[in-house]
PDB file of C-alpha atoms in Angstrom:
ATOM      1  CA  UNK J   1       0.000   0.000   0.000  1.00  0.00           C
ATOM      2  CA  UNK J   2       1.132   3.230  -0.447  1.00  0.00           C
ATOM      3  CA  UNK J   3       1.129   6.144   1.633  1.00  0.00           C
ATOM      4  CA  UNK J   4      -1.207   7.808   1.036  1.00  0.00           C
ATOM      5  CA  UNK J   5      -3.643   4.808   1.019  1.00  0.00           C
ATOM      6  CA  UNK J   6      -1.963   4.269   4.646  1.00  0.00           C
ATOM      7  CA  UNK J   7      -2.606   7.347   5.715  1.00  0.00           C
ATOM      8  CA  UNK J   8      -6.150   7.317   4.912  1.00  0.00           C
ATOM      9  CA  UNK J   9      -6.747   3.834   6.253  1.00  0.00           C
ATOM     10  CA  UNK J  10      -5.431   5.170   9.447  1.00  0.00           C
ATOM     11  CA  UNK J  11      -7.331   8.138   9.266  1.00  0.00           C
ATOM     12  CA  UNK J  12     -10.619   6.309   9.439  1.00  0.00           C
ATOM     13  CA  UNK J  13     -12.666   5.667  12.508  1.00  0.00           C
ATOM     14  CA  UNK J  14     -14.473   1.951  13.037  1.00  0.00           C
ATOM     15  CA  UNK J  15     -17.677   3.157  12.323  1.00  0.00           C
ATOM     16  CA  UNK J  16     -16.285   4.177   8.602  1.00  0.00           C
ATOM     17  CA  UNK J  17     -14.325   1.102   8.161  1.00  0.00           C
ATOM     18  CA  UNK J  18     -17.216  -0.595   8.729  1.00  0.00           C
ATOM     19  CA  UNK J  19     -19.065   1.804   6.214  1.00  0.00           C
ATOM     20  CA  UNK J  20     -16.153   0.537   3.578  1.00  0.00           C
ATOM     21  CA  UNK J  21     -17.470  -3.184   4.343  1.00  0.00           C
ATOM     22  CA  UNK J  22     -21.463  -2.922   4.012  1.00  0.00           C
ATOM     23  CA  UNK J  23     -21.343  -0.939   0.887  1.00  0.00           C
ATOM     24  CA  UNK J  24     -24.234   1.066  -0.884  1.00  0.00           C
ATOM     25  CA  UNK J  25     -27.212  -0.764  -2.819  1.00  0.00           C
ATOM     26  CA  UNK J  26     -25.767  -4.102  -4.732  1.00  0.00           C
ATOM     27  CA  UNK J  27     -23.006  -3.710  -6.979  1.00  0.00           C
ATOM     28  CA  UNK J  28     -20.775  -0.440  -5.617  1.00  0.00           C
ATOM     29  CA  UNK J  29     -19.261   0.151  -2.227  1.00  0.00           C
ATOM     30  CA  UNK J  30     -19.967   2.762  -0.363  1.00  0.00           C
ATOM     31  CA  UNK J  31     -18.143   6.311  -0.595  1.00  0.00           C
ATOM     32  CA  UNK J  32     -16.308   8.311   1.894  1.00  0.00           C
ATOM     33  CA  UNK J  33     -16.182  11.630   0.324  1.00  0.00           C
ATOM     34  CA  UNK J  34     -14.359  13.273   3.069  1.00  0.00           C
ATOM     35  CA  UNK J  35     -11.626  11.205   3.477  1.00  0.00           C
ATOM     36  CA  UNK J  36     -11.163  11.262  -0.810  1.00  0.00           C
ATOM     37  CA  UNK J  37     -12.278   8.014  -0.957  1.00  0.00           C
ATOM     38  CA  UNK J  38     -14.706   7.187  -3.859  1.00  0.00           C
ATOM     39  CA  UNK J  39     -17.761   4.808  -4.518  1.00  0.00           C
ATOM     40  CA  UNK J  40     -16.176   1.586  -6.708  1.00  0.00           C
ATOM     41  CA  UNK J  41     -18.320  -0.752  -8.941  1.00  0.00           C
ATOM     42  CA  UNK J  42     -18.148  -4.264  -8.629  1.00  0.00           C
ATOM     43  CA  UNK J  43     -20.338  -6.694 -11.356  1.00  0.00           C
ATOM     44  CA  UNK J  44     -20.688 -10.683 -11.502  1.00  0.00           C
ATOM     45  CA  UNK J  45     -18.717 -11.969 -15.128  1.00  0.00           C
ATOM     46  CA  UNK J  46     -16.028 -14.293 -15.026  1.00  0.00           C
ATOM     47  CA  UNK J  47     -17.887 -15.095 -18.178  1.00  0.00           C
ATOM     48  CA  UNK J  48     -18.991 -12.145 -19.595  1.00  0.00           C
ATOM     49  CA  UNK J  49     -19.744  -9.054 -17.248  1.00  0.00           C
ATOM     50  CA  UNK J  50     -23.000  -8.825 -15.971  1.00  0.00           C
ATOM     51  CA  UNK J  51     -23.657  -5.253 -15.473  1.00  0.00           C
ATOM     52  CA  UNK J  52     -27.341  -3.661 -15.168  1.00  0.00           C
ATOM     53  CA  UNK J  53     -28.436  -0.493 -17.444  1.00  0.00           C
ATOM     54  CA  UNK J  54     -30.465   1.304 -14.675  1.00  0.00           C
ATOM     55  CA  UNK J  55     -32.653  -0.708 -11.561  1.00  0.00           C
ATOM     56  CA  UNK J  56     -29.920  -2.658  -9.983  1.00  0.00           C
ATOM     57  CA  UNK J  57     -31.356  -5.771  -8.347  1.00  0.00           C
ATOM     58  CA  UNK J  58     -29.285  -8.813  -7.149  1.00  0.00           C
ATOM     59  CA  UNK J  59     -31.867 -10.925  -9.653  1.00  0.00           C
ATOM     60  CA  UNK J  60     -30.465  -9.931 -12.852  1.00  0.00           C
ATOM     61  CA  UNK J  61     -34.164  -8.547 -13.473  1.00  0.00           C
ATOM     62  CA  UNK J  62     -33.378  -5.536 -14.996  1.00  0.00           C
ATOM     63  CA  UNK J  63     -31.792  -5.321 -18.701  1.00  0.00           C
ATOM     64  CA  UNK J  64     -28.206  -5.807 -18.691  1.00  0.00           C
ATOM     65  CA  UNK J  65     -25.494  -3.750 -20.596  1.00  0.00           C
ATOM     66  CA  UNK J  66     -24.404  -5.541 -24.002  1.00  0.00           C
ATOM     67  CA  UNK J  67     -21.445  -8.018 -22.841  1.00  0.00           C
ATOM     68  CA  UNK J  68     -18.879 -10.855 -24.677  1.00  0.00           C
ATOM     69  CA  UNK J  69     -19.883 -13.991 -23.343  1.00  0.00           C
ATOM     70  CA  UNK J  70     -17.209 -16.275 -22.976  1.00  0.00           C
ATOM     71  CA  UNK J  71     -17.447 -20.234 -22.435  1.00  0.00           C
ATOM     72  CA  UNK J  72     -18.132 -21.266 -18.987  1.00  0.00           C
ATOM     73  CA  UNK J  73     -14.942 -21.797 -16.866  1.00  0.00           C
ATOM     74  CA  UNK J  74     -15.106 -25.815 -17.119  1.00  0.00           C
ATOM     75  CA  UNK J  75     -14.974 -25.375 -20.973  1.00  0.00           C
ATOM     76  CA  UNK J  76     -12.262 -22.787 -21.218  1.00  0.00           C
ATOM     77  CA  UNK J  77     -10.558 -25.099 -18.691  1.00  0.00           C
ATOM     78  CA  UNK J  78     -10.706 -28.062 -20.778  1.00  0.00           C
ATOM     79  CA  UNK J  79      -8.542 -26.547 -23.209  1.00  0.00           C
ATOM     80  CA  UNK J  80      -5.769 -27.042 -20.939  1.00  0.00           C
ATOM     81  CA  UNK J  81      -4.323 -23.460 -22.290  1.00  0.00           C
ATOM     82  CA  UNK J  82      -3.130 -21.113 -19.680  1.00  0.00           C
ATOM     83  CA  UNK J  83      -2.173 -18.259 -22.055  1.00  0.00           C
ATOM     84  CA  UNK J  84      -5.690 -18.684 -23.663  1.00  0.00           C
ATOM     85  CA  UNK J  85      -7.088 -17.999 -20.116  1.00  0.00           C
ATOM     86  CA  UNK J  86      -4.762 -15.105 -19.564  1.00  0.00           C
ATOM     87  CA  UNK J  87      -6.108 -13.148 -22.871  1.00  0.00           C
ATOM     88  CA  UNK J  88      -9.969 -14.083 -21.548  1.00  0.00           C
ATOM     89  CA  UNK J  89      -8.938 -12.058 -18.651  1.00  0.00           C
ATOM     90  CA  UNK J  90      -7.203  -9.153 -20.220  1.00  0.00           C
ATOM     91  CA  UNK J  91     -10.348  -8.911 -22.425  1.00  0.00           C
ATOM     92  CA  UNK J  92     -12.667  -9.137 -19.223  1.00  0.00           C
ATOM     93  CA  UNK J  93     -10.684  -6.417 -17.515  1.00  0.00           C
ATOM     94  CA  UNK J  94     -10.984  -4.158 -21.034  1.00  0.00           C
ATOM     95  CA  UNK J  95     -14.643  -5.132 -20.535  1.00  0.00           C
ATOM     96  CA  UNK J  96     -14.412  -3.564 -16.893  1.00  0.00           C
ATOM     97  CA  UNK J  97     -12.570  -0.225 -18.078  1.00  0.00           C
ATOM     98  CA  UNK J  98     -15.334   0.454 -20.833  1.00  0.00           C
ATOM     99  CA  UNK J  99     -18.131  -0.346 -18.162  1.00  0.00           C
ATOM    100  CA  UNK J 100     -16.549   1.514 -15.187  1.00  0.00           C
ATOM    101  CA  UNK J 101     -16.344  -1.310 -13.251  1.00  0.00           C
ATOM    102  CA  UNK J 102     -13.615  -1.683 -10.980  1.00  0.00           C
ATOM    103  CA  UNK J 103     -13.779  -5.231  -9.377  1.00  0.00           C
ATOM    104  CA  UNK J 104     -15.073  -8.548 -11.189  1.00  0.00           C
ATOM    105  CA  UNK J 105     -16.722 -10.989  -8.807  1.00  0.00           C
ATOM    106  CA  UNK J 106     -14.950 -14.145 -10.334  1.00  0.00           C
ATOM    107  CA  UNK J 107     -14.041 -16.715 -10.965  1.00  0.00           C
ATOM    108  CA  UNK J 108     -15.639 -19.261  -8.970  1.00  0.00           C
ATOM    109  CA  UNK J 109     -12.683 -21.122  -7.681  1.00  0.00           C
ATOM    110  CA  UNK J 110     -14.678 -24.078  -6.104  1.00  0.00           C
ATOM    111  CA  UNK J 111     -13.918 -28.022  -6.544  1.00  0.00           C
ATOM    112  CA  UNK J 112     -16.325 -29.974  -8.627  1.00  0.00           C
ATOM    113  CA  UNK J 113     -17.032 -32.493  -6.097  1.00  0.00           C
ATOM    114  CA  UNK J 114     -20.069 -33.872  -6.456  1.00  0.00           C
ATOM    115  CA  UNK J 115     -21.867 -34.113 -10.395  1.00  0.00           C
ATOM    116  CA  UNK J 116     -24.491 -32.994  -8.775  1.00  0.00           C
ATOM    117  CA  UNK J 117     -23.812 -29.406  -7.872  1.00  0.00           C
ATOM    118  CA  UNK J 118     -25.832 -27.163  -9.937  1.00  0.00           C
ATOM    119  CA  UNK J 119     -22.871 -24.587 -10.380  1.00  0.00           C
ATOM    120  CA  UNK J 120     -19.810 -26.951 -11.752  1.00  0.00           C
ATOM    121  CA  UNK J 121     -19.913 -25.061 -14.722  1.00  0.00           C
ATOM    122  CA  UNK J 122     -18.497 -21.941 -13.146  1.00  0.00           C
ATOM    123  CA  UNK J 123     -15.663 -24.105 -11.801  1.00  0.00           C
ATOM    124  CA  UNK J 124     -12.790 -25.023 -13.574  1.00  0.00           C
ATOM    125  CA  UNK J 125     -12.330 -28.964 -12.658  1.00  0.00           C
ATOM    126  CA  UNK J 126     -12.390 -31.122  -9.573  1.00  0.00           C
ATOM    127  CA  UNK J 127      -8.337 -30.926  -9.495  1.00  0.00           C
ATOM    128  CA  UNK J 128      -6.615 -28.401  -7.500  1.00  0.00           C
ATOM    129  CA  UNK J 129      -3.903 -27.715  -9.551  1.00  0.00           C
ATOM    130  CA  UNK J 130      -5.003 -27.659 -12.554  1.00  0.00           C
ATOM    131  CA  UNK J 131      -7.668 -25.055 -11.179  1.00  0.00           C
ATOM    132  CA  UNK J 132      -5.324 -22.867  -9.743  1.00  0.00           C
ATOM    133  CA  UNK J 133      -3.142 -22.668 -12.864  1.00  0.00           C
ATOM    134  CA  UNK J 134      -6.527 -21.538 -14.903  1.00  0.00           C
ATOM    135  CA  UNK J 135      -7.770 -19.371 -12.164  1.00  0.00           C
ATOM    136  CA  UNK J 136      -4.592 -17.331 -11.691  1.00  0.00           C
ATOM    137  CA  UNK J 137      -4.305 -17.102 -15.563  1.00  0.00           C
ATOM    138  CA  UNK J 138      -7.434 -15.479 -15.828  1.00  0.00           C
ATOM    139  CA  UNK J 139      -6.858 -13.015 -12.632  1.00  0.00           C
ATOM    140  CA  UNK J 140      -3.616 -12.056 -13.992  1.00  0.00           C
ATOM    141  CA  UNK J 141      -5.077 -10.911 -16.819  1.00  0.00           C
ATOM    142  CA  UNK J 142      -7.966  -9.144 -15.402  1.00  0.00           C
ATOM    143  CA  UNK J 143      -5.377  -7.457 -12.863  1.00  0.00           C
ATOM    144  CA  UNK J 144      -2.624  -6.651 -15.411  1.00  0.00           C
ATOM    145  CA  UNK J 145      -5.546  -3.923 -16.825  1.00  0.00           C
ATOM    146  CA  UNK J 146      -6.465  -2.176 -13.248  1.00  0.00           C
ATOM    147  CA  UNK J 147      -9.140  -4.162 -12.495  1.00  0.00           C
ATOM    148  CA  UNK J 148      -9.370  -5.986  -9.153  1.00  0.00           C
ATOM    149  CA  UNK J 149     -11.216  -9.663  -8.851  1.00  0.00           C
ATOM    150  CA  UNK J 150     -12.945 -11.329  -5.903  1.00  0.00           C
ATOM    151  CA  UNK J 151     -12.134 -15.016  -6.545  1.00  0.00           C
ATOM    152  CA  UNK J 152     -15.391 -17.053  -5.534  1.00  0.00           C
ATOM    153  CA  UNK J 153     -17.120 -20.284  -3.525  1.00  0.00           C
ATOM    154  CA  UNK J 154     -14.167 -22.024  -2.574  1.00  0.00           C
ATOM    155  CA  UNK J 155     -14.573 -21.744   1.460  1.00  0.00           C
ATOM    156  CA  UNK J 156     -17.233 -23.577   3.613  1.00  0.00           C
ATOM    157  CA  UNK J 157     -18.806 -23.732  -0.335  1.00  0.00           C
TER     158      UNK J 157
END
């Protein structure tokens, strides 16, 4: 962190660290004008970002800004190609910048272990490693452009 980033963290009382932590409606986090720090938006897409023209609702009800929609993770990750996965996420983060969006809310990071689970395709495979590899790939790329990601479902999931 820088310093000035340290000095505002250390500059804020409980009550507005707290503040930072709830956020403001669904998909930004709250502001704290005073202390120079700004509202962020954060959107669902580790396939395609999932961001709302005007109502925000946690639903997906309202219409949704036009979007690439890339493969689900377990068919990107089938391809085995880590560089492949690296590109998805520069193009997601691109994605971000045009949409204002400043943290993605993927990828789901969870283990396939049961063929039951009705989210498997936003997981990348029932193996660990081969997971990570993909998952970091795609994070890298998102993060190389500015754009922060919240990696998904993989504790008490």
């Amino acid at each position: 962190m820088d310093t000035k980033s340290t000095d505002i963290v250390r500059s804020l009382t409980l009550e507005e660290k707290a503040r930072l932590c709830s956020g403001d409606g669904y998909w930004h986090t709250a502001a704290l004008p005073l202390k120079g720090v700004p509202a962020i938006m954060m959107t669902d897409g580790p396939h395609g970002l999932r961001k709302q023209q005007e109502a925000e609702d946690h639903l997906g009800l309202s219409a949704s800004e036009p979007a690439t929609c890339f493969p689900a993770a377990c068919a990107m990750a089938n391809s085995w190609n880590v560089e492949l996965m690296h590109e998805v996420g520069g193009a997601l983060g691109e994605e971000c910048l045009a949409q204002g969006v400043s943290v993605l809310l993927g990828p789901g990071i969870n283990m396939k272990r049961s063929p039951l689970c009705g989210r498997n395709f936003e997981y990348f495979s029932e193996d660990p490693h081969h997971t990570a590899h993909m998952a970091s790939a795609l994070v890298r790329g998102v993060q190389e452009r500015g754009i922060g990601c919240a990696v998904k479902h993989f504790a008490l999931n």
